[in-house]
Amino acid sequence: MLQIIFEILHDYYGEQNWWPANDPFEIVVGSILTQNTNWRNVEKSIDALKKADVLFPDQILQLTDDQLQNLIYSSGFYKVKSKRLKSVCRLLVNEFDGSVEKMQSYDLSELRQLLLDTNGIGPETADDILLYAVGKPVFIIDTYTKRIFSRVGIGPSGDQYSDWQEFIMSNISENVDAYGEFHAHIVALAKERCKVKPICVGCPIFAYCSYARRESST
């Protein structure tokens, strides 16, 4: 059923071309700044970093904490995020000569562990970076994914991040573009239809959703 839903959402929403960024490092920065905020706030912070001409790993590391916090203030939790940004920049500089592209030659599991060992990077953020910045075939699990497929009535027996990731990746062919598009479609559906209080009428996957069919019959 997952493959069918993927195809329906792809036809409905079309190509999403995620992640919105000009280069891989901007994706890395965005993946940190987007934690617990909306994308508009992230864009303001990224624009501020660009205007200051410091959207580079080595340049960010040269900023004082106050300087970096002022530049990313609009993304919220700026003190915590400044530490996380510097941690990931330190990883890039120390292990990859400051180049996200050099991460591509590393094994996926090794690279993922390096990211998870970095301050402030959990599974979702690590997979954001791996999929969209580095181009590794890994699926991102977020609240939207769990909400949508729990309502559809399918999912893993467990509820851990790894359970959901294995469930999705075992049912969708391993492909970087497909994983990226499917994740983007899930986000679009969750924001447009499958909200906390869902709008089921007109949903493109209504026919496959146990929750929607049950609610429509009451």
C-alpha positions as YAML, in Angstrom:
chain: A
units: angstrom
residues:
- id: 1
  name: MET
  ca: [0.00, 0.00, 0.00]
- id: 2
  name: LEU
  ca: [2.87, 2.39, 0.69]
- id: 3
  name: GLN
  ca: [3.98, 2.29, -2.93]
- id: 4
  name: ILE
  ca: [0.42, 3.08, -4.05]
- id: 5
  name: ILE
  ca: [0.21, 6.03, -1.64]
- id: 6
  name: PHE
  ca: [3.60, 7.27, -2.84]
- id: 7
  name: GLU
  ca: [2.38, 7.24, -6.45]
- id: 8
  name: ILE
  ca: [-0.91, 8.96, -5.58]
- id: 9
  name: LEU
  ca: [0.85, 11.74, -3.67]
- id: 10
  name: HIS
  ca: [3.41, 12.15, -6.42]
- id: 11
  name: ASP
  ca: [0.66, 12.57, -9.01]
- id: 12
  name: TYR
  ca: [-1.26, 14.94, -6.71]
- id: 13
  name: TYR
  ca: [1.59, 17.22, -5.59]
- id: 14
  name: GLY
  ca: [4.09, 16.78, -8.40]
- id: 15
  name: GLU
  ca: [7.83, 17.29, -8.04]
- id: 16
  name: GLN
  ca: [8.67, 19.14, -4.82]
- id: 17
  name: ASN
  ca: [12.42, 19.47, -5.48]
- id: 18
  name: TRP
  ca: [13.37, 19.47, -1.82]
- id: 19
  name: TRP
  ca: [15.47, 20.69, 0.01]
- id: 20
  name: PRO
  ca: [15.15, 24.45, -0.78]
- id: 21
  name: ALA
  ca: [18.79, 25.60, -0.73]
- id: 22
  name: ASN
  ca: [21.57, 26.85, -2.96]
- id: 23
  name: ASP
  ca: [24.24, 24.38, -1.84]
- id: 24
  name: PRO
  ca: [24.72, 21.33, 0.42]
- id: 25
  name: PHE
  ca: [26.11, 23.29, 3.37]
- id: 26
  name: GLU
  ca: [23.04, 25.52, 3.38]
- id: 27
  name: ILE
  ca: [20.97, 22.33, 3.75]
- id: 28
  name: VAL
  ca: [23.09, 21.30, 6.74]
- id: 29
  name: VAL
  ca: [22.55, 24.70, 8.37]
- id: 30
  name: GLY
  ca: [18.83, 24.60, 7.60]
- id: 31
  name: SER
  ca: [18.48, 21.14, 9.15]
- id: 32
  name: ILE
  ca: [19.80, 22.52, 12.45]
- id: 33
  name: LEU
  ca: [17.89, 25.80, 12.40]
- id: 34
  name: THR
  ca: [14.54, 24.21, 11.48]
- id: 35
  name: GLN
  ca: [14.38, 22.32, 14.78]
- id: 36
  name: ASN
  ca: [11.27, 23.51, 16.69]
- id: 37
  name: THR
  ca: [10.42, 26.38, 14.36]
- id: 38
  name: ASN
  ca: [8.83, 27.09, 10.98]
- id: 39
  name: TRP
  ca: [10.72, 27.45, 7.73]
- id: 40
  name: ARG
  ca: [10.06, 31.19, 7.35]
- id: 41
  name: ASN
  ca: [12.09, 31.84, 10.49]
- id: 42
  name: VAL
  ca: [14.87, 29.62, 9.18]
- id: 43
  name: GLU
  ca: [15.00, 31.55, 5.91]
- id: 44
  name: LYS
  ca: [15.47, 34.81, 7.82]
- id: 45
  name: SER
  ca: [18.44, 33.36, 9.70]
- id: 46
  name: ILE
  ca: [20.01, 31.90, 6.56]
- id: 47
  name: ASP
  ca: [19.58, 35.24, 4.78]
- id: 48
  name: ALA
  ca: [21.32, 36.96, 7.69]
- id: 49
  name: LEU
  ca: [24.24, 34.51, 7.48]
- id: 50
  name: LYS
  ca: [24.49, 35.12, 3.73]
- id: 51
  name: LYS
  ca: [24.44, 38.90, 4.10]
- id: 52
  name: ALA
  ca: [27.22, 38.63, 6.68]
- id: 53
  name: ASP
  ca: [29.11, 36.40, 4.19]
- id: 54
  name: VAL
  ca: [29.65, 33.70, 6.81]
- id: 55
  name: LEU
  ca: [27.64, 30.79, 5.39]
- id: 56
  name: PHE
  ca: [30.72, 28.56, 5.40]
- id: 57
  name: PRO
  ca: [31.84, 26.08, 8.08]
- id: 58
  name: ASP
  ca: [35.16, 27.80, 8.82]
- id: 59
  name: GLN
  ca: [33.57, 31.26, 8.90]
- id: 60
  name: ILE
  ca: [30.88, 30.18, 11.35]
- id: 61
  name: LEU
  ca: [33.54, 28.73, 13.64]
- id: 62
  name: GLN
  ca: [35.34, 32.08, 13.67]
- id: 63
  name: LEU
  ca: [32.25, 33.92, 14.93]
- id: 64
  name: THR
  ca: [31.85, 34.62, 18.62]
- id: 65
  name: ASP
  ca: [28.84, 33.02, 20.28]
- id: 66
  name: ASP
  ca: [27.13, 36.41, 20.49]
- id: 67
  name: GLN
  ca: [27.74, 37.14, 16.81]
- id: 68
  name: LEU
  ca: [26.32, 33.81, 15.68]
- id: 69
  name: GLN
  ca: [23.36, 34.03, 18.05]
- id: 70
  name: ASN
  ca: [22.45, 37.46, 16.71]
- id: 71
  name: LEU
  ca: [22.55, 36.20, 13.13]
- id: 72
  name: ILE
  ca: [20.30, 33.19, 13.79]
- id: 73
  name: TYR
  ca: [18.06, 34.90, 16.36]
- id: 74
  name: SER
  ca: [14.93, 34.62, 14.17]
- id: 75
  name: SER
  ca: [15.06, 30.81, 14.18]
- id: 76
  name: GLY
  ca: [14.46, 30.66, 17.94]
- id: 77
  name: PHE
  ca: [16.39, 28.73, 20.59]
- id: 78
  name: TYR
  ca: [19.37, 30.61, 19.18]
- id: 79
  name: LYS
  ca: [21.74, 29.86, 22.08]
- id: 80
  name: VAL
  ca: [21.23, 26.11, 21.74]
- id: 81
  name: LYS
  ca: [21.28, 26.20, 17.95]
- id: 82
  name: SER
  ca: [24.48, 28.25, 17.83]
- id: 83
  name: LYS
  ca: [26.24, 25.50, 19.80]
- id: 84
  name: ARG
  ca: [24.80, 22.83, 17.51]
- id: 85
  name: LEU
  ca: [25.81, 24.72, 14.39]
- id: 86
  name: LYS
  ca: [29.36, 25.08, 15.63]
- id: 87
  name: SER
  ca: [29.47, 21.39, 16.52]
- id: 88
  name: VAL
  ca: [28.46, 20.29, 13.03]
- id: 89
  name: CYS
  ca: [30.82, 22.85, 11.47]
- id: 90
  name: ARG
  ca: [33.63, 21.48, 13.62]
- id: 91
  name: LEU
  ca: [32.83, 17.98, 12.37]
- id: 92
  name: LEU
  ca: [32.89, 19.17, 8.75]
- id: 93
  name: VAL
  ca: [36.19, 21.02, 9.16]
- id: 94
  name: ASN
  ca: [37.96, 18.32, 11.18]
- id: 95
  name: GLU
  ca: [36.76, 15.26, 9.27]
- id: 96
  name: PHE
  ca: [35.92, 16.51, 5.77]
- id: 97
  name: ASP
  ca: [38.06, 19.62, 5.19]
- id: 98
  name: GLY
  ca: [34.91, 21.74, 5.48]
- id: 99
  name: SER
  ca: [33.32, 20.07, 2.44]
- id: 100
  name: VAL
  ca: [29.90, 18.41, 2.56]
- id: 101
  name: GLU
  ca: [30.68, 16.86, -0.83]
- id: 102
  name: LYS
  ca: [33.55, 14.86, 0.71]
- id: 103
  name: MET
  ca: [31.02, 13.13, 2.94]
- id: 104
  name: GLN
  ca: [29.64, 11.31, -0.10]
- id: 105
  name: SER
  ca: [32.56, 8.87, -0.23]
- id: 106
  name: TYR
  ca: [31.87, 7.61, 3.29]
- id: 107
  name: ASP
  ca: [29.80, 4.55, 4.12]
- id: 108
  name: LEU
  ca: [26.23, 5.45, 5.11]
- id: 109
  name: SER
  ca: [26.25, 3.75, 8.52]
- id: 110
  name: GLU
  ca: [29.66, 5.22, 9.43]
- id: 111
  name: LEU
  ca: [28.61, 8.69, 8.35]
- id: 112
  name: ARG
  ca: [25.31, 8.48, 10.20]
- id: 113
  name: GLN
  ca: [27.09, 7.50, 13.41]
- id: 114
  name: LEU
  ca: [29.49, 10.44, 13.07]
- id: 115
  name: LEU
  ca: [26.51, 12.76, 12.81]
- id: 116
  name: LEU
  ca: [24.66, 11.14, 15.72]
- id: 117
  name: ASP
  ca: [27.78, 11.54, 17.86]
- id: 118
  name: THR
  ca: [27.69, 15.29, 17.19]
- id: 119
  name: ASN
  ca: [26.05, 17.57, 19.76]
- id: 120
  name: GLY
  ca: [22.42, 18.34, 18.97]
- id: 121
  name: ILE
  ca: [22.03, 15.97, 16.02]
- id: 122
  name: GLY
  ca: [19.40, 13.29, 16.51]
- id: 123
  name: PRO
  ca: [18.14, 10.71, 14.00]
- id: 124
  name: GLU
  ca: [15.80, 13.05, 12.11]
- id: 125
  name: THR
  ca: [18.37, 15.83, 11.69]
- id: 126
  name: ALA
  ca: [21.08, 13.32, 10.76]
- id: 127
  name: ASP
  ca: [18.85, 11.84, 8.08]
- id: 128
  name: ASP
  ca: [17.90, 15.31, 6.78]
- id: 129
  name: ILE
  ca: [21.59, 15.92, 6.20]
- id: 130
  name: LEU
  ca: [22.29, 12.47, 4.78]
- id: 131
  name: LEU
  ca: [19.40, 12.47, 2.32]
- id: 132
  name: TYR
  ca: [19.22, 16.06, 1.13]
- id: 133
  name: ALA
  ca: [22.76, 17.38, 1.60]
- id: 134
  name: VAL
  ca: [24.88, 14.27, 1.02]
- id: 135
  name: GLY
  ca: [22.57, 12.26, -1.24]
- id: 136
  name: LYS
  ca: [22.48, 9.03, 0.75]
- id: 137
  name: PRO
  ca: [19.45, 6.71, 0.43]
- id: 138
  name: VAL
  ca: [17.86, 7.03, 3.86]
- id: 139
  name: PHE
  ca: [14.27, 7.93, 4.73]
- id: 140
  name: ILE
  ca: [13.46, 10.69, 7.22]
- id: 141
  name: ILE
  ca: [10.89, 9.92, 9.89]
- id: 142
  name: ASP
  ca: [9.05, 12.81, 11.48]
- id: 143
  name: THR
  ca: [5.81, 13.50, 13.35]
- id: 144
  name: TYR
  ca: [3.96, 13.91, 10.05]
- id: 145
  name: THR
  ca: [4.99, 10.44, 8.84]
- id: 146
  name: LYS
  ca: [3.77, 8.76, 12.01]
- id: 147
  name: ARG
  ca: [0.52, 10.75, 12.08]
- id: 148
  name: ILE
  ca: [-0.44, 10.05, 8.48]
- id: 149
  name: PHE
  ca: [0.29, 6.35, 8.38]
- id: 150
  name: SER
  ca: [-1.13, 5.70, 11.84]
- id: 151
  name: ARG
  ca: [-4.39, 7.19, 10.56]
- id: 152
  name: VAL
  ca: [-4.17, 5.20, 7.35]
- id: 153
  name: GLY
  ca: [-3.86, 2.13, 9.55]
- id: 154
  name: ILE
  ca: [-0.45, 0.83, 8.55]
- id: 155
  name: GLY
  ca: [2.92, 0.92, 10.24]
- id: 156
  name: PRO
  ca: [5.50, -1.08, 12.18]
- id: 157
  name: SER
  ca: [4.77, -3.10, 15.30]
- id: 158
  name: GLY
  ca: [7.05, -0.80, 17.33]
- id: 159
  name: ASP
  ca: [6.99, 2.99, 17.54]
- id: 160
  name: GLN
  ca: [10.70, 3.82, 17.65]
- id: 161
  name: TYR
  ca: [12.31, 5.95, 14.95]
- id: 162
  name: SER
  ca: [14.20, 2.91, 13.64]
- id: 163
  name: ASP
  ca: [10.98, 0.86, 13.49]
- id: 164
  name: TRP
  ca: [9.28, 3.43, 11.28]
- id: 165
  name: GLN
  ca: [12.34, 3.92, 9.13]
- id: 166
  name: GLU
  ca: [12.69, 0.21, 8.47]
- id: 167
  name: PHE
  ca: [8.97, -0.02, 7.66]
- id: 168
  name: ILE
  ca: [9.12, 2.76, 5.06]
- id: 169
  name: MET
  ca: [12.42, 1.72, 3.51]
- id: 170
  name: SER
  ca: [11.39, -1.92, 3.19]
- id: 171
  name: ASN
  ca: [8.29, -0.92, 1.24]
- id: 172
  name: ILE
  ca: [9.68, 1.82, -1.03]
- id: 173
  name: SER
  ca: [12.47, 1.05, -3.48]
- id: 174
  name: GLU
  ca: [15.85, 2.39, -2.33]
- id: 175
  name: ASN
  ca: [16.26, 5.60, -4.26]
- id: 176
  name: VAL
  ca: [17.49, 9.02, -3.10]
- id: 177
  name: ASP
  ca: [15.09, 10.98, -5.31]
- id: 178
  name: ALA
  ca: [12.10, 8.81, -4.37]
- id: 179
  name: TYR
  ca: [12.85, 9.10, -0.65]
- id: 180
  name: GLY
  ca: [13.24, 12.86, -0.91]
- id: 181
  name: GLU
  ca: [10.05, 13.34, -2.89]
- id: 182
  name: PHE
  ca: [8.00, 11.01, -0.69]
- id: 183
  name: HIS
  ca: [9.11, 12.83, 2.44]
- id: 184
  name: ALA
  ca: [8.25, 16.17, 0.83]
- id: 185
  name: HIS
  ca: [4.83, 14.86, -0.20]
- id: 186
  name: ILE
  ca: [4.16, 13.65, 3.35]
- id: 187
  name: VAL
  ca: [5.00, 17.10, 4.72]
- id: 188
  name: ALA
  ca: [2.74, 18.75, 2.13]
- id: 189
  name: LEU
  ca: [-0.17, 16.41, 2.95]
- id: 190
  name: ALA
  ca: [0.26, 16.91, 6.70]
- id: 191
  name: LYS
  ca: [0.24, 20.69, 6.38]
- id: 192
  name: GLU
  ca: [-2.63, 20.83, 3.91]
- id: 193
  name: ARG
  ca: [-4.91, 17.98, 5.01]
- id: 194
  name: CYS
  ca: [-3.64, 15.64, 7.70]
- id: 195
  name: LYS
  ca: [-3.31, 18.25, 10.43]
- id: 196
  name: VAL
  ca: [-3.79, 17.61, 14.15]
- id: 197
  name: LYS
  ca: [-7.46, 18.22, 13.31]
- id: 198
  name: PRO
  ca: [-7.59, 16.65, 9.84]
- id: 199
  name: ILE
  ca: [-9.50, 17.82, 6.77]
- id: 200
  name: CYS
  ca: [-10.39, 14.44, 5.31]
- id: 201
  name: VAL
  ca: [-12.87, 15.48, 2.61]
- id: 202
  name: GLY
  ca: [-10.94, 15.82, -0.62]
- id: 203
  name: CYS
  ca: [-7.80, 14.15, 0.71]
- id: 204
  name: PRO
  ca: [-5.96, 12.37, -2.14]
- id: 205
  name: ILE
  ca: [-5.53, 9.19, -0.06]
- id: 206
  name: PHE
  ca: [-9.03, 9.20, 1.45]
- id: 207
  name: ALA
  ca: [-9.86, 5.80, -0.07]
- id: 208
  name: TYR
  ca: [-6.88, 4.21, 1.68]
- id: 209
  name: CYS
  ca: [-7.27, 5.88, 5.08]
- id: 210
  name: SER
  ca: [-9.04, 3.94, 7.85]
- id: 211
  name: TYR
  ca: [-9.45, 7.08, 9.96]
- id: 212
  name: ALA
  ca: [-11.02, 9.12, 7.14]
- id: 213
  name: ARG
  ca: [-13.45, 6.38, 6.13]
- id: 214
  name: ARG
  ca: [-14.45, 5.78, 9.75]
- id: 215
  name: GLU
  ca: [-15.04, 9.48, 10.41]
- id: 216
  name: SER
  ca: [-17.05, 9.92, 7.21]
- id: 217
  name: SER
  ca: [-19.41, 7.11, 8.20]
- id: 218
  name: THR
  ca: [-20.32, 8.60, 11.60]
...
